[in-house]
Tab-separated table of C-alpha atoms and ligand atoms in Angstrom:
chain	number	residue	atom	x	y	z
A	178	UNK	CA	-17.451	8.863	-0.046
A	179	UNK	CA	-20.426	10.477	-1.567
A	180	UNK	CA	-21.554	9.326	-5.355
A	181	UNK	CA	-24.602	9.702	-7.781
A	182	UNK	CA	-24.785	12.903	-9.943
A	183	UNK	CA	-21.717	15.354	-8.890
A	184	UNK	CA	-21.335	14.097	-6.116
A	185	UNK	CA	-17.911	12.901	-5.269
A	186	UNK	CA	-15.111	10.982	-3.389
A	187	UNK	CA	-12.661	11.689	-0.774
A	188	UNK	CA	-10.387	11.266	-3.593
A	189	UNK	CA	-12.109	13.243	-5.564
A	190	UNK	CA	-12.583	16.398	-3.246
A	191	UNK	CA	-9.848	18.965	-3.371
A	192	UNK	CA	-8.328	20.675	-0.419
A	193	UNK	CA	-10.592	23.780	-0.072
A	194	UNK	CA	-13.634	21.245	-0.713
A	195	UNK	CA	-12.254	19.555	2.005
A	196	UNK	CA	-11.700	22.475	4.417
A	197	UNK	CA	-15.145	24.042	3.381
A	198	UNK	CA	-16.757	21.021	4.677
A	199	UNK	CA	-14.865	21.773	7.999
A	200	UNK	CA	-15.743	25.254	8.374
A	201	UNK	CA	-19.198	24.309	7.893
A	202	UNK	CA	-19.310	21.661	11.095
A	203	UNK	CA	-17.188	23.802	13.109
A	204	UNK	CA	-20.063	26.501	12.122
A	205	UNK	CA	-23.253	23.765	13.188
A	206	UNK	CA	-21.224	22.830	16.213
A	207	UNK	CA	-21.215	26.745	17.702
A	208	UNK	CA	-25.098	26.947	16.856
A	209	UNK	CA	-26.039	23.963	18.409
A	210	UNK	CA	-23.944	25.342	21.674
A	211	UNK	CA	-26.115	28.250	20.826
A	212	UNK	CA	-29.268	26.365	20.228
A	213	UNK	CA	-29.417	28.234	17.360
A	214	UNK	CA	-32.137	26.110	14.714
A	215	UNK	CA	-30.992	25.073	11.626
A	216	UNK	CA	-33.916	22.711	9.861
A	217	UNK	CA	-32.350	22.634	6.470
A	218	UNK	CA	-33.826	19.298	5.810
A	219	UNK	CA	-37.279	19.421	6.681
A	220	UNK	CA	-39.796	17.647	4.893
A	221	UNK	CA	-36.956	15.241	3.846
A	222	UNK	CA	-36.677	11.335	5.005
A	223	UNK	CA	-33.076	9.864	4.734
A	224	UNK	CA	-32.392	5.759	4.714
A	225	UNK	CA	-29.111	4.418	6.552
A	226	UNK	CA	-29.087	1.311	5.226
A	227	UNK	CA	-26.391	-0.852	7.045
A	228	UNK	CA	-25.041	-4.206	6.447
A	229	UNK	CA	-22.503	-4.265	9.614
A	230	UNK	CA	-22.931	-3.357	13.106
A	231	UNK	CA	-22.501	0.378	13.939
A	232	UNK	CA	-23.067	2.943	17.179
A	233	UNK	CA	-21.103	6.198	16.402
A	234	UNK	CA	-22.158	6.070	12.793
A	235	UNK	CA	-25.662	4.856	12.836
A	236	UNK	CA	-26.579	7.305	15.912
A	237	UNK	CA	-24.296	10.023	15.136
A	238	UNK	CA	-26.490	10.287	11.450
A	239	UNK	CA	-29.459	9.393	13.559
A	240	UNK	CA	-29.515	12.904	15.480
A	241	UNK	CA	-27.473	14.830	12.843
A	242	UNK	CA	-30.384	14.258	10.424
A	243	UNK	CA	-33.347	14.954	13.206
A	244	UNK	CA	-31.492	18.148	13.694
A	245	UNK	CA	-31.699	19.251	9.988
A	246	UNK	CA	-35.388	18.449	10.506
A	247	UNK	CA	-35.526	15.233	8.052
A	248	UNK	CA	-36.750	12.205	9.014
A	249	UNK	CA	-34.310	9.182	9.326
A	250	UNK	CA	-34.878	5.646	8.737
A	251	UNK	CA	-33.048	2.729	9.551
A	252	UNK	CA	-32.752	-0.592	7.643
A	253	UNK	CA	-31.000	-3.034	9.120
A	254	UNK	CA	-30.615	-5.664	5.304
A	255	UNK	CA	-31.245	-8.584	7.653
A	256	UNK	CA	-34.282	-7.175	7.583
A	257	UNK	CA	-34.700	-6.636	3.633
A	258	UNK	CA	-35.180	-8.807	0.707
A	259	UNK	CA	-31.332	-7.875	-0.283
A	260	UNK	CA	-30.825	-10.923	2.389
A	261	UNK	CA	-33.071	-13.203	0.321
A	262	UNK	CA	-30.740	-12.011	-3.029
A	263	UNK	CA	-32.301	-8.762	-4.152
A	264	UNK	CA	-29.756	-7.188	-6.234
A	265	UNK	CA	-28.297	-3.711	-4.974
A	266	UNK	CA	-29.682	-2.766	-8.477
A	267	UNK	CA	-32.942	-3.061	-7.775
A	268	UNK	CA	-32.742	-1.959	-4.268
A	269	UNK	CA	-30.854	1.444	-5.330
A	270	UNK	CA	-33.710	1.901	-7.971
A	271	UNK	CA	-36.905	1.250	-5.326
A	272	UNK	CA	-35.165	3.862	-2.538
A	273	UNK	CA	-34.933	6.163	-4.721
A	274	UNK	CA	-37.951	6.451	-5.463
A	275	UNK	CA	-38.909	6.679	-1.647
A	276	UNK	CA	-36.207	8.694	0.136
A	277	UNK	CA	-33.558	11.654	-0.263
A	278	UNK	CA	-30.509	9.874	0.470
A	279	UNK	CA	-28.916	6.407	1.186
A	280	UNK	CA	-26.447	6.368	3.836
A	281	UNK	CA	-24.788	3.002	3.354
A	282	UNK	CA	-22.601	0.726	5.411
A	283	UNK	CA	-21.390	-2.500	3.649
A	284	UNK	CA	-18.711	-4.801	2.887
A	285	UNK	CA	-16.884	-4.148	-0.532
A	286	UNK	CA	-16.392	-1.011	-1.885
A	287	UNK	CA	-17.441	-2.600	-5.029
A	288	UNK	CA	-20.951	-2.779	-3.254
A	289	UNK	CA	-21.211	0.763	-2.151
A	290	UNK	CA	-20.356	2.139	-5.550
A	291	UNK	CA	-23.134	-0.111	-7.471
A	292	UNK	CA	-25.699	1.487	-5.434
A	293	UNK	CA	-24.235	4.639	-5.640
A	294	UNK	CA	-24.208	4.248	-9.712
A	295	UNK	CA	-28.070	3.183	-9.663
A	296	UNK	CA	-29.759	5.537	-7.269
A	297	UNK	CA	-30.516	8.624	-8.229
A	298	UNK	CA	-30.185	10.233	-4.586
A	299	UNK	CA	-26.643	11.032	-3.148
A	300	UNK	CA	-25.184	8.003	-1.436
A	301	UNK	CA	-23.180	8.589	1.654
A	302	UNK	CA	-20.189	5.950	2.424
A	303	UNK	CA	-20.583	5.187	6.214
A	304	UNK	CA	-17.833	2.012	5.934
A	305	UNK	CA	-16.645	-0.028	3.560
A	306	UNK	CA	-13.643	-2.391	4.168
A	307	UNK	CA	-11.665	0.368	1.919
A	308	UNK	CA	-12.661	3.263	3.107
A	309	UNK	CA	-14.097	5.274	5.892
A	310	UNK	CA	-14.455	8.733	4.652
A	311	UNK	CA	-17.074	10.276	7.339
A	312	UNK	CA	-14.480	9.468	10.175
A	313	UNK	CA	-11.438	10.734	8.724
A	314	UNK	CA	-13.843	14.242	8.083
A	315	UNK	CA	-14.482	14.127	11.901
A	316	UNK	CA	-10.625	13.623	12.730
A	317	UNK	CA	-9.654	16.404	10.602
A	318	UNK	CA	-11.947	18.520	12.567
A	319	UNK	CA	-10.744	17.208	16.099
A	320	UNK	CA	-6.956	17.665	14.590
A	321	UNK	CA	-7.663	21.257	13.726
A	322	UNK	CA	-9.298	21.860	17.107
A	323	UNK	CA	-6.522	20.881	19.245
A	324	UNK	CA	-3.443	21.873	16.615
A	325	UNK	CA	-5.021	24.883	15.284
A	326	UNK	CA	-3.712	23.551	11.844
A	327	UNK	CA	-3.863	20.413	9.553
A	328	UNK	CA	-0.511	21.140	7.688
A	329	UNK	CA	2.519	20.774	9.072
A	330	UNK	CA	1.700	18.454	11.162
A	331	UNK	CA	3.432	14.316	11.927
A	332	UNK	CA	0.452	11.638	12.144
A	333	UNK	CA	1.785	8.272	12.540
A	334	UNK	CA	-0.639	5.247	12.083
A	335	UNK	CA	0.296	2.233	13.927
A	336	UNK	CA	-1.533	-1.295	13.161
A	337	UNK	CA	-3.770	-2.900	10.405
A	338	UNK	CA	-3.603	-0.745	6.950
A	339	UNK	CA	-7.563	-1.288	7.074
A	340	UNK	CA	-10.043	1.464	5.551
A	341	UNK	CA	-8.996	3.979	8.327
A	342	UNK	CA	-5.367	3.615	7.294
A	343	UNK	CA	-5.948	3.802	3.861
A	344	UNK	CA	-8.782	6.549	3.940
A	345	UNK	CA	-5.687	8.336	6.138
A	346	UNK	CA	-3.893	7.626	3.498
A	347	UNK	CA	-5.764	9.911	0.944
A	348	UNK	CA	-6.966	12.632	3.639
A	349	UNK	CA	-3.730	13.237	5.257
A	350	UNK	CA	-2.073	13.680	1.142
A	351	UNK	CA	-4.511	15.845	0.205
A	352	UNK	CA	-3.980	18.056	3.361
A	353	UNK	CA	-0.369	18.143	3.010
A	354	UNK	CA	0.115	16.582	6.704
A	355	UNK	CA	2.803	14.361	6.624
A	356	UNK	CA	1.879	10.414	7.396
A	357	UNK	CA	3.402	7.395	8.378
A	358	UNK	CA	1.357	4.423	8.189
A	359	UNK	CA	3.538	1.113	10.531
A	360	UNK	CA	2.053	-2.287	9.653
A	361	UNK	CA	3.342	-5.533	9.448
A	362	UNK	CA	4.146	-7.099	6.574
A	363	UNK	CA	1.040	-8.745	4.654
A	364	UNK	CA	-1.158	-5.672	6.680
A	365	UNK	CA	0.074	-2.823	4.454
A	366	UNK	CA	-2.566	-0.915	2.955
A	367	UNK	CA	-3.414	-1.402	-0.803
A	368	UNK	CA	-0.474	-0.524	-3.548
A	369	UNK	CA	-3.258	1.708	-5.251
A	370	UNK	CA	-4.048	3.623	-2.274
A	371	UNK	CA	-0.430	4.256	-1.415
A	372	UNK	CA	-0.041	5.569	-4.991
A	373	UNK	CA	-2.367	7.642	-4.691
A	374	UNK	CA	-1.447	9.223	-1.432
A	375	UNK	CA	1.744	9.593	-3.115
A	376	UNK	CA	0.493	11.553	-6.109
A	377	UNK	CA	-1.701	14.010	-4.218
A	378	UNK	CA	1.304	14.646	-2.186
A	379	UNK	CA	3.334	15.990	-4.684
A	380	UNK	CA	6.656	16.130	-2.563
A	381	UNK	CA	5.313	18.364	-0.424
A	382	UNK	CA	4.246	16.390	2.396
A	383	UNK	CA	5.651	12.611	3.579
A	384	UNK	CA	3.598	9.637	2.667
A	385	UNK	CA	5.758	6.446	3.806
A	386	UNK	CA	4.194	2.779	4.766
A	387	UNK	CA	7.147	1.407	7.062
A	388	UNK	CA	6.968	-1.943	9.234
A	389	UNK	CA	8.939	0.149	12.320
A	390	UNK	CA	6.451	1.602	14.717
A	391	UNK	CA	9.013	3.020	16.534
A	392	UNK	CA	10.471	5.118	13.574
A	393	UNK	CA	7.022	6.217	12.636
A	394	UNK	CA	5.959	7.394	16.117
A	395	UNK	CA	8.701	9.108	15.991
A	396	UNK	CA	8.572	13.464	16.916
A	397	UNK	CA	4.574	13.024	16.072
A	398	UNK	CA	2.323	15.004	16.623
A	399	UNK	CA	-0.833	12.547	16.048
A	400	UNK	CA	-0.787	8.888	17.121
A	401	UNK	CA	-3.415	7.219	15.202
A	402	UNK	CA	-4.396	3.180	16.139
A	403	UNK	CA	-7.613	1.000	15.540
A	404	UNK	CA	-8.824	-2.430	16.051
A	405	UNK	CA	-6.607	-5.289	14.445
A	406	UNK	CA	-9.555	-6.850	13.901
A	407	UNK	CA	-12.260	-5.492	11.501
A	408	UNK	CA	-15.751	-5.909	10.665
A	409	UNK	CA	-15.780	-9.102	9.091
A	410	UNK	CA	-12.554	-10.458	9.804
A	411	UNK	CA	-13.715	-12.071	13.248
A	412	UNK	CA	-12.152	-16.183	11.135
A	413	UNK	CA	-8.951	-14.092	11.193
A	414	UNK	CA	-8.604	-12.885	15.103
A	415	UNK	CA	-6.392	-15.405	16.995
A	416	UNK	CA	-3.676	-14.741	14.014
A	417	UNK	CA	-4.273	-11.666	13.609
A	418	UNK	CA	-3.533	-10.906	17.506
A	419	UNK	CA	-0.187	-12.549	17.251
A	420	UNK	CA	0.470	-10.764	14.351
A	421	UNK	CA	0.077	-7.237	15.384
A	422	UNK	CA	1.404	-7.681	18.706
A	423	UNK	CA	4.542	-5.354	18.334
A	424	UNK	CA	2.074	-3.118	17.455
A	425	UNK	CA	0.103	-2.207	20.693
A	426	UNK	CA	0.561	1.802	21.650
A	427	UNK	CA	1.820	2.082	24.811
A	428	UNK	CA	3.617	4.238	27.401
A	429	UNK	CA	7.503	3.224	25.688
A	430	UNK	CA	5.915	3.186	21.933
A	431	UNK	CA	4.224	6.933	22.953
A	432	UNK	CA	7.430	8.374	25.275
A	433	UNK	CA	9.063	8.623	21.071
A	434	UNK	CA	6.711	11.035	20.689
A	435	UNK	CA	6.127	14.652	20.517
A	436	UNK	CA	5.206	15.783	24.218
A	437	UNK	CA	2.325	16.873	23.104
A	438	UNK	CA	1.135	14.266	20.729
A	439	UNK	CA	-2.656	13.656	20.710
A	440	UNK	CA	-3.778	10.226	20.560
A	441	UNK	CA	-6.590	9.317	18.131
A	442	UNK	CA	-8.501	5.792	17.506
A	443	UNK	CA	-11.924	5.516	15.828
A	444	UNK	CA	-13.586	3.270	18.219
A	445	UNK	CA	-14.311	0.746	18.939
A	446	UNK	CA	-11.202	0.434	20.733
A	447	UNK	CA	-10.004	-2.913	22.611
A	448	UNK	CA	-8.351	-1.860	25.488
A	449	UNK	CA	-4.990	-4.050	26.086
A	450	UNK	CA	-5.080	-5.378	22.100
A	451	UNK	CA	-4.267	-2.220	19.569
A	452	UNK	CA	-3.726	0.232	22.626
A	453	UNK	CA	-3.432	0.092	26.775
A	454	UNK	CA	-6.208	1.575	28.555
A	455	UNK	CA	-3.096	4.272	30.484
A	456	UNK	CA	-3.218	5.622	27.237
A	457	UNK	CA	-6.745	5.698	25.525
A	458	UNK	CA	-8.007	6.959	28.879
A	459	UNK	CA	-4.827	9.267	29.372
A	460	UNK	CA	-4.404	13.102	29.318
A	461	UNK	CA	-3.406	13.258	25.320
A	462	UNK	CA	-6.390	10.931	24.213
A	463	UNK	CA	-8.797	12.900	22.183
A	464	UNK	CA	-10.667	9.919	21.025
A	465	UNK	CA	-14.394	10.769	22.499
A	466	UNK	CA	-13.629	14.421	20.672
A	467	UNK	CA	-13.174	12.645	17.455
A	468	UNK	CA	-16.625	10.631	18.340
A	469	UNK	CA	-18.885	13.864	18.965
A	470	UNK	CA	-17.408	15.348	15.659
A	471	UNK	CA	-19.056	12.582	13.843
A	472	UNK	CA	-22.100	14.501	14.772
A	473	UNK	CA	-21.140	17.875	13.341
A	474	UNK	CA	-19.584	16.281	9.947
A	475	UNK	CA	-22.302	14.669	9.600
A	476	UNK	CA	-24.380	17.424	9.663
A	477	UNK	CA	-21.748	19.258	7.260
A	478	UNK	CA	-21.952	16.695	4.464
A	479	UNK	CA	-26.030	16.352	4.536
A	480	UNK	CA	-25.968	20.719	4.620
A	481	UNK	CA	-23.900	20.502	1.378
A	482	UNK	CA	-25.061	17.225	-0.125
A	483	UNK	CA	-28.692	18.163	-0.283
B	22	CP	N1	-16.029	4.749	14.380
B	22	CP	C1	-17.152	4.157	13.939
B	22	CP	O1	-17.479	4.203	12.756
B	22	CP	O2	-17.869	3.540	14.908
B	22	CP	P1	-19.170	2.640	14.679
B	22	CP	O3	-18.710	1.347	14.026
B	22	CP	O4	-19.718	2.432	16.052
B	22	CP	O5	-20.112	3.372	13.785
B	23	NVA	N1	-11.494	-0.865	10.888
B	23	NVA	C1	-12.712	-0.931	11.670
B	23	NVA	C2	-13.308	0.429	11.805
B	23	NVA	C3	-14.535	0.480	12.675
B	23	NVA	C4	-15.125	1.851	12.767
B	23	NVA	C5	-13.686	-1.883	11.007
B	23	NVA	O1	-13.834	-1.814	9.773
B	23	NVA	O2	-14.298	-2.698	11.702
């Protein structure tokens, strides 16, 4: 998630890092009910330098950093001589010298983690096609809002094992709230990632990639979907759609559910693909929840960060 001096991962966070981080947006959330000014940032000017599209992410760490009194700015790399084969190198090493943090959207995680290794600001992970740290962060929060607890608790992932499965993956582990990821075969998240969800486990809570959806809807509590078609992937759509059709949530995949499952999905959703609009726009969807907590998590992780 977050690199450059001790600055860490998702992975790398452990469980009352994880919860402190919580506290902390559920905290900025009350003020800014209140009002209540909090410019922890002032004086500072924070790039969110993005190499795929983005509204909840780019906007949500748009206002979170006006908030905090900094000054944001956005670079689309279209629009920067990275597009005309700058190295990320060279580009970590000039915006460091310019700004207070790098807030980076990109393709490979490999490509997140070399500007991470030469900036000398904290880098933020706002997407790679491994991981999605930020959103999971928000989800916890929404989870904890509506459950009152993030242990002891059944999510069940249905769909692509994309970054948001596999960023589940390590979250839900390190929580100790059981997860069932339900792909098809050749969609499973990677071996690595499952491993490691495994190991932060430690017996004590289920980690379990299945191809069933049915079985891994099953009595839970959280029914988790996204797009079956990521950033990038668009070459892979018509396939991909055949694919994952046994995999859309709707009324007969939910009715397995706990009665009072809540029913989560990242957005961008496509209504009638990974999920029917009865359900995304039903009573137990909490999925415009999860997209205002981007706000406050993001304002958590800048708080601590810098
Ligand atoms: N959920 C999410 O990251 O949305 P955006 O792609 O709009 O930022
Ligand atoms: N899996 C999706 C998440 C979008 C927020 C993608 O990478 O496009």
């Amino acid at each position: 998630m977050l690199r450059g001096k001790s600055i860490k991962t998702l992975q790398e966070l452990e469980q009352d890092e994880i919860y402190a981080i919580l506290s902390r947006a559920k905290e900025l959330k009350s003020w800014l009910r209140m009002r209540k000014e909090h410019q922890f940032l002032k004086g500072k000017t924070i790039a969110l330098l993005f190499e795929k599209p983005s509204t909840r992410t780019r906007v949500s760490f748009e206002v979170a950093i006006a908030h905090l009194g900094a000054e944001p700015i956005y670079l689309d790399s279209s629009d920067l001589q990275i597009s005309r084969g700058e190295s990320i190198e060279d580009t970590a090493k000039v915006l460091s010298r310019y700004v207070d943090a790098i807030v980076m959207r990109t393709y490979s995680q490999d490509r997140l983690n070399k500007l991470a290794y030469y900036s000398s600001v904290p880098v933020i992970n706002a997407l790679t096609d491994d991981f999605h740290p930020c959103q999971i962060l928000a989800d916890f929060l929404t989870i904890y809002e509506k459950k009152r607890r993030l242990s002891d608790l059944k999510l069940a992932y249905v769909g692509d094992g994309n970054n948001i499965a596999q960023t589940l993956l390590i979250g839900c582990s390190k929580l100790k709230m059981d997860i069932w990821v339900s792909c098809p075969n050749g969609y499973a998240p990677k071996k690595e990632v499952i491993d490691l969800a495994l190991t932060n486990a430690k017996g004590e809570s289920i980690v379990k990639v299945i191809n069933d959806p049915k079985e891994a809807v099953k009595g839970a509590d959280i029914i988790y979907t996204d797009t079956w078609v990521s950033m990038g992937q668009e070459e892979e759509a018509g396939k991909k759609r055949k694919v994952f059709q046994f995999y859309q949530v709707n009324e007969d995949l939910v009715s397995l559910a706990d009665e009072s499952f809540i029913f989560m999905h990242c957005l961008p959703a496509h209504r009638g693909e990974e999920v029917v609009g009865e359900i995304i726009d039903g009573k137990h969807s909490v999925v415009f929840e999860q997209a205002e907590n981007r706000l406050h998590i993001q304002k958590a992780l800048l708080n601590l960060i810098m």
